[in-house]
Amino acid sequence: MKNIELISQKIFEIRGLKVMLDFDLAELYESETRILKQAVRRNANRFPSDFMFELNASEIEILVSQNVIPSKSKLGGANPFAFTEQGVAMLSSVLNNDKAIEINIAIMRSFVALRKYALTYEELTKRISEVEKQFPEIYKVLNYLMQNDNKDKNQKDRNLIGYKKDK
């Protein structure tokens, strides 16, 4: 379970796709990024654009600004590859060793766990909107109460002015 949580933190959304970056995968596979990239380039026909793509400069800037990548220097001058779930699965055939197979199984489980979470969130959102339609008055009252609660919090958080009594 610990592996799934660790791996889930390394899955990002880029170009509307859930992906893992080459340097994170190399770390998980206990390999060097250049070796992973070399294997992918040697087997380029196994990695169509819906399995893997190279990040462009603006995507790298966004990842650096979000602290996904500490700095561009970590990349060593090369643009990272982003692998979709299918691309990660294909990596197991390219990097055919026990560690790669073990890590790939954990990665697939992580992608599945994220999909389950997304579905649960979608279902929850749908149910809430159904309740809103069925009971619009209750929804209005709840919104009113939430707004008043926020006002009270803002009032408590503000700096008081005026004279203070000594105790």
Tab-separated table of N, CA and C in Angstrom:
chain	number	residue	atom	x	y	z
A	1	MET	N	0.830	-1.201	0.000
A	1	MET	CA	0.000	0.000	0.000
A	1	MET	C	0.866	1.252	0.000
A	2	LYS	N	2.003	1.186	0.690
A	2	LYS	CA	2.909	2.328	0.758
A	2	LYS	C	3.424	2.683	-0.644
A	3	ASN	N	3.752	1.645	-1.448
A	3	ASN	CA	4.214	1.873	-2.818
A	3	ASN	C	3.175	2.617	-3.645
A	4	ILE	N	1.906	2.233	-3.500
A	4	ILE	CA	0.838	2.860	-4.282
A	4	ILE	C	0.738	4.336	-3.929
A	5	GLU	N	0.816	4.682	-2.657
A	5	GLU	CA	0.757	6.085	-2.243
A	5	GLU	C	1.951	6.863	-2.777
A	6	LEU	N	3.141	6.283	-2.690
A	6	LEU	CA	4.355	6.930	-3.185
A	6	LEU	C	4.256	7.164	-4.695
A	7	ILE	N	3.824	6.145	-5.404
A	7	ILE	CA	3.716	6.250	-6.864
A	7	ILE	C	2.624	7.243	-7.256
A	8	SER	N	1.507	7.236	-6.546
A	8	SER	CA	0.404	8.158	-6.859
A	8	SER	C	0.853	9.611	-6.796
A	9	GLN	N	1.814	9.902	-5.927
A	9	GLN	CA	2.326	11.271	-5.818
A	9	GLN	C	3.172	11.654	-7.033
A	10	LYS	N	3.579	10.676	-7.819
A	10	LYS	CA	4.407	10.931	-8.987
A	10	LYS	C	3.597	10.901	-10.288
A	11	ILE	N	2.294	10.831	-10.168
A	11	ILE	CA	1.420	10.865	-11.344
A	11	ILE	C	0.868	12.278	-11.467
A	12	PHE	N	1.075	12.883	-12.630
A	12	PHE	CA	0.667	14.263	-12.863
A	12	PHE	C	-0.282	14.328	-14.053
A	13	GLU	N	-1.003	15.426	-14.139
A	13	GLU	CA	-1.858	15.631	-15.301
A	13	GLU	C	-1.190	16.654	-16.212
A	14	ILE	N	-0.868	16.199	-17.411
A	14	ILE	CA	-0.253	17.062	-18.424
A	14	ILE	C	-0.984	16.804	-19.739
A	15	ARG	N	-1.359	17.865	-20.417
A	15	ARG	CA	-2.120	17.770	-21.666
A	15	ARG	C	-3.411	16.975	-21.477
A	16	GLY	N	-3.976	17.075	-20.285
A	16	GLY	CA	-5.226	16.379	-19.989
A	16	GLY	C	-5.073	14.887	-19.758
A	17	LEU	N	-3.835	14.400	-19.647
A	17	LEU	CA	-3.572	12.975	-19.457
A	17	LEU	C	-2.848	12.754	-18.138
A	18	LYS	N	-3.138	11.653	-17.483
A	18	LYS	CA	-2.391	11.259	-16.285
A	18	LYS	C	-1.100	10.609	-16.762
A	19	VAL	N	0.033	11.153	-16.326
A	19	VAL	CA	1.335	10.676	-16.804
A	19	VAL	C	2.334	10.574	-15.656
A	20	MET	N	3.402	9.831	-15.941
A	20	MET	CA	4.565	9.788	-15.053
A	20	MET	C	5.770	10.247	-15.869
A	21	LEU	N	6.675	10.950	-15.217
A	21	LEU	CA	7.840	11.502	-15.905
A	21	LEU	C	9.005	10.519	-15.881
A	22	ASP	N	9.835	10.597	-16.919
A	22	ASP	CA	10.923	9.626	-17.089
A	22	ASP	C	11.849	9.542	-15.882
A	23	PHE	N	12.212	10.674	-15.268
A	23	PHE	CA	13.154	10.631	-14.154
A	23	PHE	C	12.547	9.985	-12.911
A	24	ASP	N	11.221	10.150	-12.716
A	24	ASP	CA	10.561	9.471	-11.605
A	24	ASP	C	10.519	7.963	-11.848
A	25	LEU	N	10.223	7.578	-13.089
A	25	LEU	CA	10.193	6.156	-13.434
A	25	LEU	C	11.581	5.534	-13.277
A	26	ALA	N	12.597	6.247	-13.738
A	26	ALA	CA	13.968	5.734	-13.620
A	26	ALA	C	14.324	5.525	-12.152
A	27	GLU	N	13.925	6.458	-11.311
A	27	GLU	CA	14.187	6.329	-9.870
A	27	GLU	C	13.476	5.094	-9.307
A	28	LEU	N	12.220	4.901	-9.681
A	28	LEU	CA	11.479	3.734	-9.204
A	28	LEU	C	12.097	2.426	-9.691
A	29	TYR	N	12.574	2.434	-10.939
A	29	TYR	CA	13.196	1.239	-11.518
A	29	TYR	C	14.638	1.055	-11.062
A	30	GLU	N	15.115	2.011	-10.249
A	30	GLU	CA	16.502	2.018	-9.777
A	30	GLU	C	17.460	1.966	-10.967
A	31	SER	N	17.218	2.890	-11.887
A	31	SER	CA	18.004	2.987	-13.114
A	31	SER	C	18.340	4.453	-13.356
A	32	GLU	N	19.196	4.700	-14.318
A	32	GLU	CA	19.486	6.082	-14.702
A	32	GLU	C	18.476	6.518	-15.752
A	33	THR	N	18.143	7.809	-15.731
A	33	THR	CA	17.179	8.338	-16.694
A	33	THR	C	17.673	8.137	-18.120
A	34	ARG	N	18.960	8.345	-18.343
A	34	ARG	CA	19.485	8.215	-19.709
A	34	ARG	C	19.358	6.783	-20.223
A	35	ILE	N	19.475	5.800	-19.344
A	35	ILE	CA	19.333	4.406	-19.760
A	35	ILE	C	17.882	4.116	-20.139
A	36	LEU	N	16.950	4.632	-19.334
A	36	LEU	CA	15.530	4.476	-19.646
A	36	LEU	C	15.207	5.116	-20.994
A	37	LYS	N	15.684	6.352	-21.193
A	37	LYS	CA	15.422	7.056	-22.460
A	37	LYS	C	16.054	6.325	-23.642
A	38	GLN	N	17.239	5.795	-23.436
A	38	GLN	CA	17.924	5.043	-24.483
A	38	GLN	C	17.095	3.838	-24.919
A	39	ALA	N	16.565	3.111	-23.933
A	39	ALA	CA	15.744	1.930	-24.232
A	39	ALA	C	14.480	2.327	-24.986
A	40	VAL	N	13.904	3.452	-24.608
A	40	VAL	CA	12.691	3.931	-25.289
A	40	VAL	C	13.012	4.336	-26.725
A	41	ARG	N	14.107	5.052	-26.916
A	41	ARG	CA	14.476	5.486	-28.270
A	41	ARG	C	14.786	4.289	-29.172
A	42	ARG	N	15.409	3.247	-28.614
A	42	ARG	CA	15.699	2.043	-29.394
A	42	ARG	C	14.431	1.308	-29.809
A	43	ASN	N	13.365	1.520	-29.058
A	43	ASN	CA	12.092	0.854	-29.322
A	43	ASN	C	10.990	1.878	-29.575
A	44	ALA	N	11.310	2.923	-30.319
A	44	ALA	CA	10.392	4.041	-30.539
A	44	ALA	C	9.047	3.592	-31.121
A	45	ASN	N	9.051	2.553	-31.940
A	45	ASN	CA	7.805	2.091	-32.550
A	45	ASN	C	6.816	1.538	-31.514
A	46	ARG	N	7.274	1.229	-30.307
A	46	ARG	CA	6.401	0.740	-29.232
A	46	ARG	C	5.749	1.878	-28.445
A	47	PHE	N	6.162	3.109	-28.724
A	47	PHE	CA	5.687	4.241	-27.939
A	47	PHE	C	5.053	5.325	-28.822
A	48	PRO	N	3.835	5.091	-29.301
A	48	PRO	CA	3.145	6.132	-30.065
A	48	PRO	C	2.811	7.326	-29.155
A	49	SER	N	2.340	8.400	-29.743
A	49	SER	CA	2.127	9.646	-28.990
A	49	SER	C	1.096	9.515	-27.869
A	50	ASP	N	0.201	8.538	-27.932
A	50	ASP	CA	-0.749	8.364	-26.831
A	50	ASP	C	-0.170	7.496	-25.699
A	51	PHE	N	1.043	6.968	-25.898
A	51	PHE	CA	1.743	6.216	-24.855
A	51	PHE	C	2.815	7.072	-24.185
A	52	MET	N	3.446	7.962	-24.970
A	52	MET	CA	4.548	8.757	-24.464
A	52	MET	C	4.724	10.002	-25.323
A	53	PHE	N	5.094	11.101	-24.698
A	53	PHE	CA	5.424	12.315	-25.449
A	53	PHE	C	6.514	13.069	-24.703
A	54	GLU	N	7.194	13.938	-25.436
A	54	GLU	CA	8.262	14.758	-24.849
A	54	GLU	C	7.670	16.091	-24.433
A	55	LEU	N	8.017	16.537	-23.241
A	55	LEU	CA	7.499	17.815	-22.753
A	55	LEU	C	8.120	18.974	-23.519
A	56	ASN	N	7.331	20.026	-23.724
A	56	ASN	CA	7.875	21.222	-24.364
A	56	ASN	C	8.322	22.221	-23.292
A	57	ALA	N	8.934	23.301	-23.717
A	57	ALA	CA	9.534	24.269	-22.780
A	57	ALA	C	8.509	24.867	-21.821
A	58	SER	N	7.310	25.207	-22.306
A	58	SER	CA	6.316	25.821	-21.420
A	58	SER	C	5.807	24.821	-20.381
A	59	GLU	N	5.678	23.550	-20.755
A	59	GLU	CA	5.260	22.527	-19.790
A	59	GLU	C	6.326	22.334	-18.718
A	60	ILE	N	7.579	22.392	-19.113
A	60	ILE	CA	8.678	22.274	-18.143
A	60	ILE	C	8.644	23.448	-17.181
A	61	GLU	N	8.420	24.652	-17.699
A	61	GLU	CA	8.328	25.845	-16.843
A	61	GLU	C	7.223	25.692	-15.809
A	62	ILE	N	6.076	25.178	-16.233
A	62	ILE	CA	4.953	24.977	-15.310
A	62	ILE	C	5.331	23.983	-14.229
A	63	LEU	N	5.981	22.890	-14.607
A	63	LEU	CA	6.380	21.880	-13.623
A	63	LEU	C	7.409	22.424	-12.638
A	64	VAL	N	8.317	23.261	-13.119
A	64	VAL	CA	9.308	23.883	-12.227
A	64	VAL	C	8.596	24.847	-11.276
A	65	SER	N	7.652	25.642	-11.800
A	65	SER	CA	6.948	26.610	-10.953
A	65	SER	C	6.065	25.929	-9.915
A	66	GLN	N	5.608	24.707	-10.199
A	66	GLN	CA	4.783	23.969	-9.242
A	66	GLN	C	5.629	23.078	-8.330
A	67	ASN	N	6.954	23.188	-8.443
A	67	ASN	CA	7.912	22.412	-7.647
A	67	ASN	C	7.838	20.909	-7.901
A	68	VAL	N	7.303	20.508	-9.042
A	68	VAL	CA	7.342	19.106	-9.439
A	68	VAL	C	8.782	18.767	-9.804
A	69	ILE	N	9.420	19.706	-10.500
A	69	ILE	CA	10.837	19.602	-10.830
A	69	ILE	C	11.522	20.718	-10.054
A	70	PRO	N	12.506	20.399	-9.202
A	70	PRO	CA	13.139	21.445	-8.393
A	70	PRO	C	13.757	22.565	-9.240
A	71	SER	N	14.388	22.194	-10.356
A	71	SER	CA	14.939	23.194	-11.273
A	71	SER	C	15.213	22.518	-12.606
A	72	LYS	N	15.405	23.345	-13.628
A	72	LYS	CA	15.684	22.792	-14.955
A	72	LYS	C	16.999	22.021	-14.967
A	73	SER	N	17.906	22.367	-14.070
A	73	SER	CA	19.204	21.694	-14.052
A	73	SER	C	19.075	20.206	-13.733
A	74	LYS	N	17.996	19.827	-13.033
A	74	LYS	CA	17.767	18.410	-12.730
A	74	LYS	C	17.595	17.600	-14.014
A	75	LEU	N	17.143	18.249	-15.077
A	75	LEU	CA	16.876	17.557	-16.337
A	75	LEU	C	18.144	17.320	-17.153
A	76	GLY	N	19.218	17.981	-16.802
A	76	GLY	CA	20.475	17.794	-17.514
A	76	GLY	C	20.427	18.253	-18.963
A	77	GLY	N	19.592	19.222	-19.263
A	77	GLY	CA	19.522	19.766	-20.615
A	77	GLY	C	18.572	19.027	-21.549
A	78	ALA	N	18.021	17.908	-21.116
A	78	ALA	CA	17.099	17.147	-21.969
A	78	ALA	C	15.668	17.351	-21.496
A	79	ASN	N	14.754	17.391	-22.445
A	79	ASN	CA	13.343	17.481	-22.086
A	79	ASN	C	12.862	16.107	-21.615
A	80	PRO	N	12.107	16.079	-20.519
A	80	PRO	CA	11.643	14.781	-20.021
A	80	PRO	C	10.572	14.165	-20.915
A	81	PHE	N	10.486	12.852	-20.854
A	81	PHE	CA	9.407	12.119	-21.493
A	81	PHE	C	8.298	11.952	-20.457
A	82	ALA	N	7.064	12.035	-20.924
A	82	ALA	CA	5.910	11.774	-20.069
A	82	ALA	C	5.233	10.508	-20.585
A	83	PHE	N	5.020	9.552	-19.703
A	83	PHE	CA	4.441	8.264	-20.079
A	83	PHE	C	3.026	8.140	-19.536
A	84	THR	N	2.079	7.801	-20.409
A	84	THR	CA	0.718	7.521	-19.968
A	84	THR	C	0.703	6.121	-19.359
A	85	GLU	N	-0.442	5.718	-18.865
A	85	GLU	CA	-0.563	4.387	-18.266
A	85	GLU	C	-0.144	3.301	-19.256
A	86	GLN	N	-0.570	3.440	-20.507
A	86	GLN	CA	-0.201	2.450	-21.525
A	86	GLN	C	1.303	2.474	-21.795
A	87	GLY	N	1.895	3.667	-21.775
A	87	GLY	CA	3.333	3.797	-21.983
A	87	GLY	C	4.126	3.149	-20.878
A	88	VAL	N	3.641	3.308	-19.639
A	88	VAL	CA	4.315	2.672	-18.500
A	88	VAL	C	4.221	1.155	-18.635
A	89	ALA	N	3.058	0.668	-19.061
A	89	ALA	CA	2.896	-0.776	-19.262
A	89	ALA	C	3.867	-1.269	-20.338
A	90	MET	N	4.039	-0.492	-21.391
A	90	MET	CA	4.945	-0.879	-22.469
A	90	MET	C	6.399	-0.887	-21.983
A	91	LEU	N	6.725	-0.019	-21.034
A	91	LEU	CA	8.085	0.011	-20.492
A	91	LEU	C	8.505	-1.341	-19.920
A	92	SER	N	7.556	-2.082	-19.362
A	92	SER	CA	7.921	-3.369	-18.768
A	92	SER	C	8.446	-4.345	-19.812
A	93	SER	N	8.001	-4.191	-21.061
A	93	SER	CA	8.526	-5.071	-22.113
A	93	SER	C	9.896	-4.598	-22.603
A	94	VAL	N	10.160	-3.324	-22.475
A	94	VAL	CA	11.441	-2.762	-22.913
A	94	VAL	C	12.499	-2.956	-21.827
A	95	LEU	N	12.112	-2.723	-20.571
A	95	LEU	CA	13.020	-2.911	-19.436
A	95	LEU	C	12.645	-4.232	-18.778
A	96	ASN	N	13.046	-5.302	-19.372
A	96	ASN	CA	12.589	-6.618	-18.934
A	96	ASN	C	13.501	-7.187	-17.845
A	97	ASN	N	13.234	-6.747	-16.602
A	97	ASN	CA	13.918	-7.344	-15.451
A	97	ASN	C	12.928	-7.418	-14.296
A	98	ASP	N	13.281	-8.127	-13.252
A	98	ASP	CA	12.357	-8.364	-12.140
A	98	ASP	C	11.907	-7.067	-11.476
A	99	LYS	N	12.839	-6.129	-11.292
A	99	LYS	CA	12.503	-4.852	-10.645
A	99	LYS	C	11.486	-4.083	-11.486
A	100	ALA	N	11.688	-4.042	-12.802
A	100	ALA	CA	10.769	-3.324	-13.694
A	100	ALA	C	9.376	-3.934	-13.630
A	101	ILE	N	9.298	-5.240	-13.604
A	101	ILE	CA	7.999	-5.910	-13.550
A	101	ILE	C	7.296	-5.614	-12.224
A	102	GLU	N	8.039	-5.688	-11.124
A	102	GLU	CA	7.481	-5.414	-9.795
A	102	GLU	C	6.958	-3.980	-9.706
A	103	ILE	N	7.759	-3.033	-10.171
A	103	ILE	CA	7.361	-1.620	-10.121
A	103	ILE	C	6.178	-1.369	-11.050
A	104	ASN	N	6.172	-1.975	-12.234
A	104	ASN	CA	5.061	-1.780	-13.161
A	104	ASN	C	3.736	-2.240	-12.570
A	105	ILE	N	3.755	-3.338	-11.851
A	105	ILE	CA	2.534	-3.823	-11.204
A	105	ILE	C	2.036	-2.781	-10.196
A	106	ALA	N	2.940	-2.227	-9.406
A	106	ALA	CA	2.566	-1.199	-8.428
A	106	ALA	C	2.049	0.058	-9.120
A	107	ILE	N	2.659	0.430	-10.236
A	107	ILE	CA	2.222	1.622	-10.973
A	107	ILE	C	0.818	1.404	-11.540
A	108	MET	N	0.563	0.243	-12.115
A	108	MET	CA	-0.767	-0.048	-12.661
A	108	MET	C	-1.816	0.028	-11.553
A	109	ARG	N	-1.485	-0.488	-10.381
A	109	ARG	CA	-2.409	-0.418	-9.246
A	109	ARG	C	-2.663	1.030	-8.835
A	110	SER	N	-1.645	1.872	-8.936
A	110	SER	CA	-1.798	3.288	-8.598
A	110	SER	C	-2.733	3.992	-9.573
A	111	PHE	N	-2.561	3.727	-10.859
A	111	PHE	CA	-3.447	4.319	-11.855
A	111	PHE	C	-4.893	3.885	-11.611
A	112	VAL	N	-5.104	2.618	-11.291
A	112	VAL	CA	-6.450	2.102	-11.018
A	112	VAL	C	-7.036	2.794	-9.786
A	113	ALA	N	-6.222	2.954	-8.734
A	113	ALA	CA	-6.685	3.620	-7.517
A	113	ALA	C	-7.095	5.063	-7.814
A	114	LEU	N	-6.335	5.758	-8.648
A	114	LEU	CA	-6.687	7.134	-9.011
A	114	LEU	C	-7.999	7.180	-9.794
A	115	ARG	N	-8.197	6.224	-10.687
A	115	ARG	CA	-9.451	6.170	-11.449
A	115	ARG	C	-10.641	5.942	-10.515
A	116	LYS	N	-10.480	5.041	-9.533
A	116	LYS	CA	-11.555	4.778	-8.575
A	116	LYS	C	-11.885	6.042	-7.795
A	117	TYR	N	-10.859	6.781	-7.383
A	117	TYR	CA	-11.066	8.024	-6.653
A	117	TYR	C	-11.811	9.023	-7.521
A	118	ALA	N	-11.426	9.143	-8.776
A	118	ALA	CA	-12.076	10.090	-9.692
A	118	ALA	C	-13.541	9.727	-9.871
A	119	LEU	N	-13.853	8.454	-10.012
A	119	LEU	CA	-15.238	8.024	-10.163
A	119	LEU	C	-16.041	8.334	-8.906
A	120	THR	N	-15.451	8.081	-7.741
A	120	THR	CA	-16.138	8.357	-6.485
A	120	THR	C	-16.441	9.845	-6.373
A	121	TYR	N	-15.496	10.678	-6.738
A	121	TYR	CA	-15.683	12.125	-6.687
A	121	TYR	C	-16.782	12.555	-7.660
A	122	GLU	N	-16.775	11.963	-8.860
A	122	GLU	CA	-17.794	12.266	-9.856
A	122	GLU	C	-19.176	11.886	-9.351
A	123	GLU	N	-19.282	10.703	-8.756
A	123	GLU	CA	-20.563	10.239	-8.227
A	123	GLU	C	-21.057	11.155	-7.116
A	124	LEU	N	-20.163	11.566	-6.247
A	124	LEU	CA	-20.523	12.458	-5.148
A	124	LEU	C	-21.040	13.792	-5.685
A	125	THR	N	-20.355	14.341	-6.661
A	125	THR	CA	-20.768	15.605	-7.264
A	125	THR	C	-22.158	15.480	-7.886
A	126	LYS	N	-22.387	14.360	-8.576
A	126	LYS	CA	-23.683	14.130	-9.221
A	126	LYS	C	-24.793	14.051	-8.174
A	127	ARG	N	-24.542	13.331	-7.088
A	127	ARG	CA	-25.557	13.187	-6.041
A	127	ARG	C	-25.857	14.512	-5.367
A	128	ILE	N	-24.849	15.308	-5.134
A	128	ILE	CA	-25.062	16.616	-4.509
A	128	ILE	C	-25.925	17.491	-5.410
A	129	SER	N	-25.645	17.473	-6.717
A	129	SER	CA	-26.453	18.301	-7.626
A	129	SER	C	-27.889	17.796	-7.702
A	130	GLU	N	-28.103	16.476	-7.556
A	130	GLU	CA	-29.469	15.938	-7.517
A	130	GLU	C	-30.206	16.430	-6.282
A	131	VAL	N	-29.529	16.436	-5.145
A	131	VAL	CA	-30.140	16.920	-3.900
A	131	VAL	C	-30.485	18.402	-4.043
A	132	GLU	N	-29.580	19.151	-4.666
A	132	GLU	CA	-29.837	20.581	-4.875
A	132	GLU	C	-31.108	20.796	-5.689
A	133	LYS	N	-31.320	19.963	-6.704
A	133	LYS	CA	-32.516	20.094	-7.552
A	133	LYS	C	-33.777	19.701	-6.804
A	134	GLN	N	-33.685	18.656	-5.976
A	134	GLN	CA	-34.872	18.169	-5.265
A	134	GLN	C	-35.264	19.075	-4.106
A	135	PHE	N	-34.274	19.650	-3.454
A	135	PHE	CA	-34.543	20.468	-2.271
A	135	PHE	C	-33.857	21.822	-2.387
A	136	PRO	N	-34.332	22.674	-3.293
A	136	PRO	CA	-33.645	23.955	-3.500
A	136	PRO	C	-33.652	24.859	-2.261
A	137	GLU	N	-34.713	24.759	-1.432
A	137	GLU	CA	-34.784	25.609	-0.237
A	137	GLU	C	-33.679	25.225	0.757
A	138	ILE	N	-33.483	23.921	0.925
A	138	ILE	CA	-32.436	23.456	1.850
A	138	ILE	C	-31.068	23.903	1.348
A	139	TYR	N	-30.867	23.816	0.055
A	139	TYR	CA	-29.601	24.238	-0.532
A	139	TYR	C	-29.357	25.723	-0.278
A	140	LYS	N	-30.408	26.542	-0.421
A	140	LYS	CA	-30.273	27.982	-0.173
A	140	LYS	C	-29.926	28.254	1.292
A	141	VAL	N	-30.577	27.532	2.196
A	141	VAL	CA	-30.317	27.714	3.629
A	141	VAL	C	-28.877	27.302	3.961
A	142	LEU	N	-28.429	26.166	3.412
A	142	LEU	CA	-27.055	25.717	3.658
A	142	LEU	C	-26.042	26.732	3.143
A	143	ASN	N	-26.279	27.264	1.954
A	143	ASN	CA	-25.378	28.297	1.416
A	143	ASN	C	-25.364	29.527	2.312
A	144	TYR	N	-26.550	29.946	2.777
A	144	TYR	CA	-26.649	31.098	3.654
A	144	TYR	C	-25.854	30.866	4.935
A	145	LEU	N	-26.023	29.671	5.533
A	145	LEU	CA	-25.309	29.354	6.774
A	145	LEU	C	-23.800	29.323	6.558
A	146	MET	N	-23.375	28.774	5.427
A	146	MET	CA	-21.939	28.727	5.129
A	146	MET	C	-21.378	30.128	4.944
A	147	GLN	N	-22.119	30.991	4.285
A	147	GLN	CA	-21.654	32.365	4.085
A	147	GLN	C	-21.546	33.089	5.426
A	148	ASN	N	-22.544	32.895	6.298
A	148	ASN	CA	-22.498	33.536	7.620
A	148	ASN	C	-21.347	32.992	8.448
A	149	ASP	N	-21.096	31.694	8.347
A	149	ASP	CA	-19.979	31.092	9.070
A	149	ASP	C	-18.663	31.713	8.613
A	150	ASN	N	-18.512	31.914	7.304
A	150	ASN	CA	-17.296	32.551	6.772
A	150	ASN	C	-17.180	33.986	7.254
A	151	LYS	N	-18.300	34.699	7.335
A	151	LYS	CA	-18.265	36.070	7.837
A	151	LYS	C	-17.788	36.087	9.283
A	152	ASP	N	-18.319	35.147	10.097
A	152	ASP	CA	-17.910	35.073	11.507
A	152	ASP	C	-16.421	34.793	11.627
A	153	LYS	N	-15.910	33.880	10.807
A	153	LYS	CA	-14.477	33.567	10.843
A	153	LYS	C	-13.656	34.786	10.467
A	154	ASN	N	-14.104	35.503	9.426
A	154	ASN	CA	-13.380	36.709	9.005
A	154	ASN	C	-13.388	37.760	10.107
A	155	GLN	N	-14.492	37.876	10.823
A	155	GLN	CA	-14.575	38.843	11.917
A	155	GLN	C	-13.610	38.475	13.040
A	156	LYS	N	-13.508	37.170	13.350
A	156	LYS	CA	-12.620	36.730	14.422
A	156	LYS	C	-11.155	36.890	14.042
A	157	ASP	N	-10.848	36.727	12.779
A	157	ASP	CA	-9.461	36.773	12.324
A	157	ASP	C	-8.916	38.192	12.182
A	158	ARG	N	-9.787	39.165	12.117
A	158	ARG	CA	-9.297	40.525	11.874
A	158	ARG	C	-8.667	41.113	13.131
A	159	ASN	N	-7.795	42.087	12.935
A	159	ASN	CA	-7.153	42.779	14.055
A	159	ASN	C	-8.149	43.735	14.688
A	160	LEU	N	-8.252	43.664	15.978
A	160	LEU	CA	-9.159	44.562	16.678
A	160	LEU	C	-8.495	45.927	16.840
A	161	ILE	N	-9.316	46.965	16.790
A	161	ILE	CA	-8.792	48.314	16.985
A	161	ILE	C	-9.501	48.945	18.180
A	162	GLY	N	-8.940	50.004	18.685
A	162	GLY	CA	-9.572	50.692	19.804
A	162	GLY	C	-8.807	50.444	21.098
A	163	TYR	N	-9.451	50.784	22.212
A	163	TYR	CA	-8.843	50.643	23.523
A	163	TYR	C	-8.975	49.221	24.009
A	164	LYS	N	-7.923	48.760	24.686
A	164	LYS	CA	-7.960	47.428	25.273
A	164	LYS	C	-7.998	47.581	26.786
A	165	LYS	N	-8.826	46.801	27.418
A	165	LYS	CA	-8.929	46.840	28.878
A	165	LYS	C	-7.762	46.058	29.467
A	166	ASP	N	-7.184	46.582	30.539
A	166	ASP	CA	-6.174	45.823	31.274
A	166	ASP	C	-6.897	44.858	32.177
A	167	LYS	N	-6.309	43.695	32.354
A	167	LYS	CA	-6.945	42.679	33.186
A	167	LYS	C	-6.735	42.925	34.639
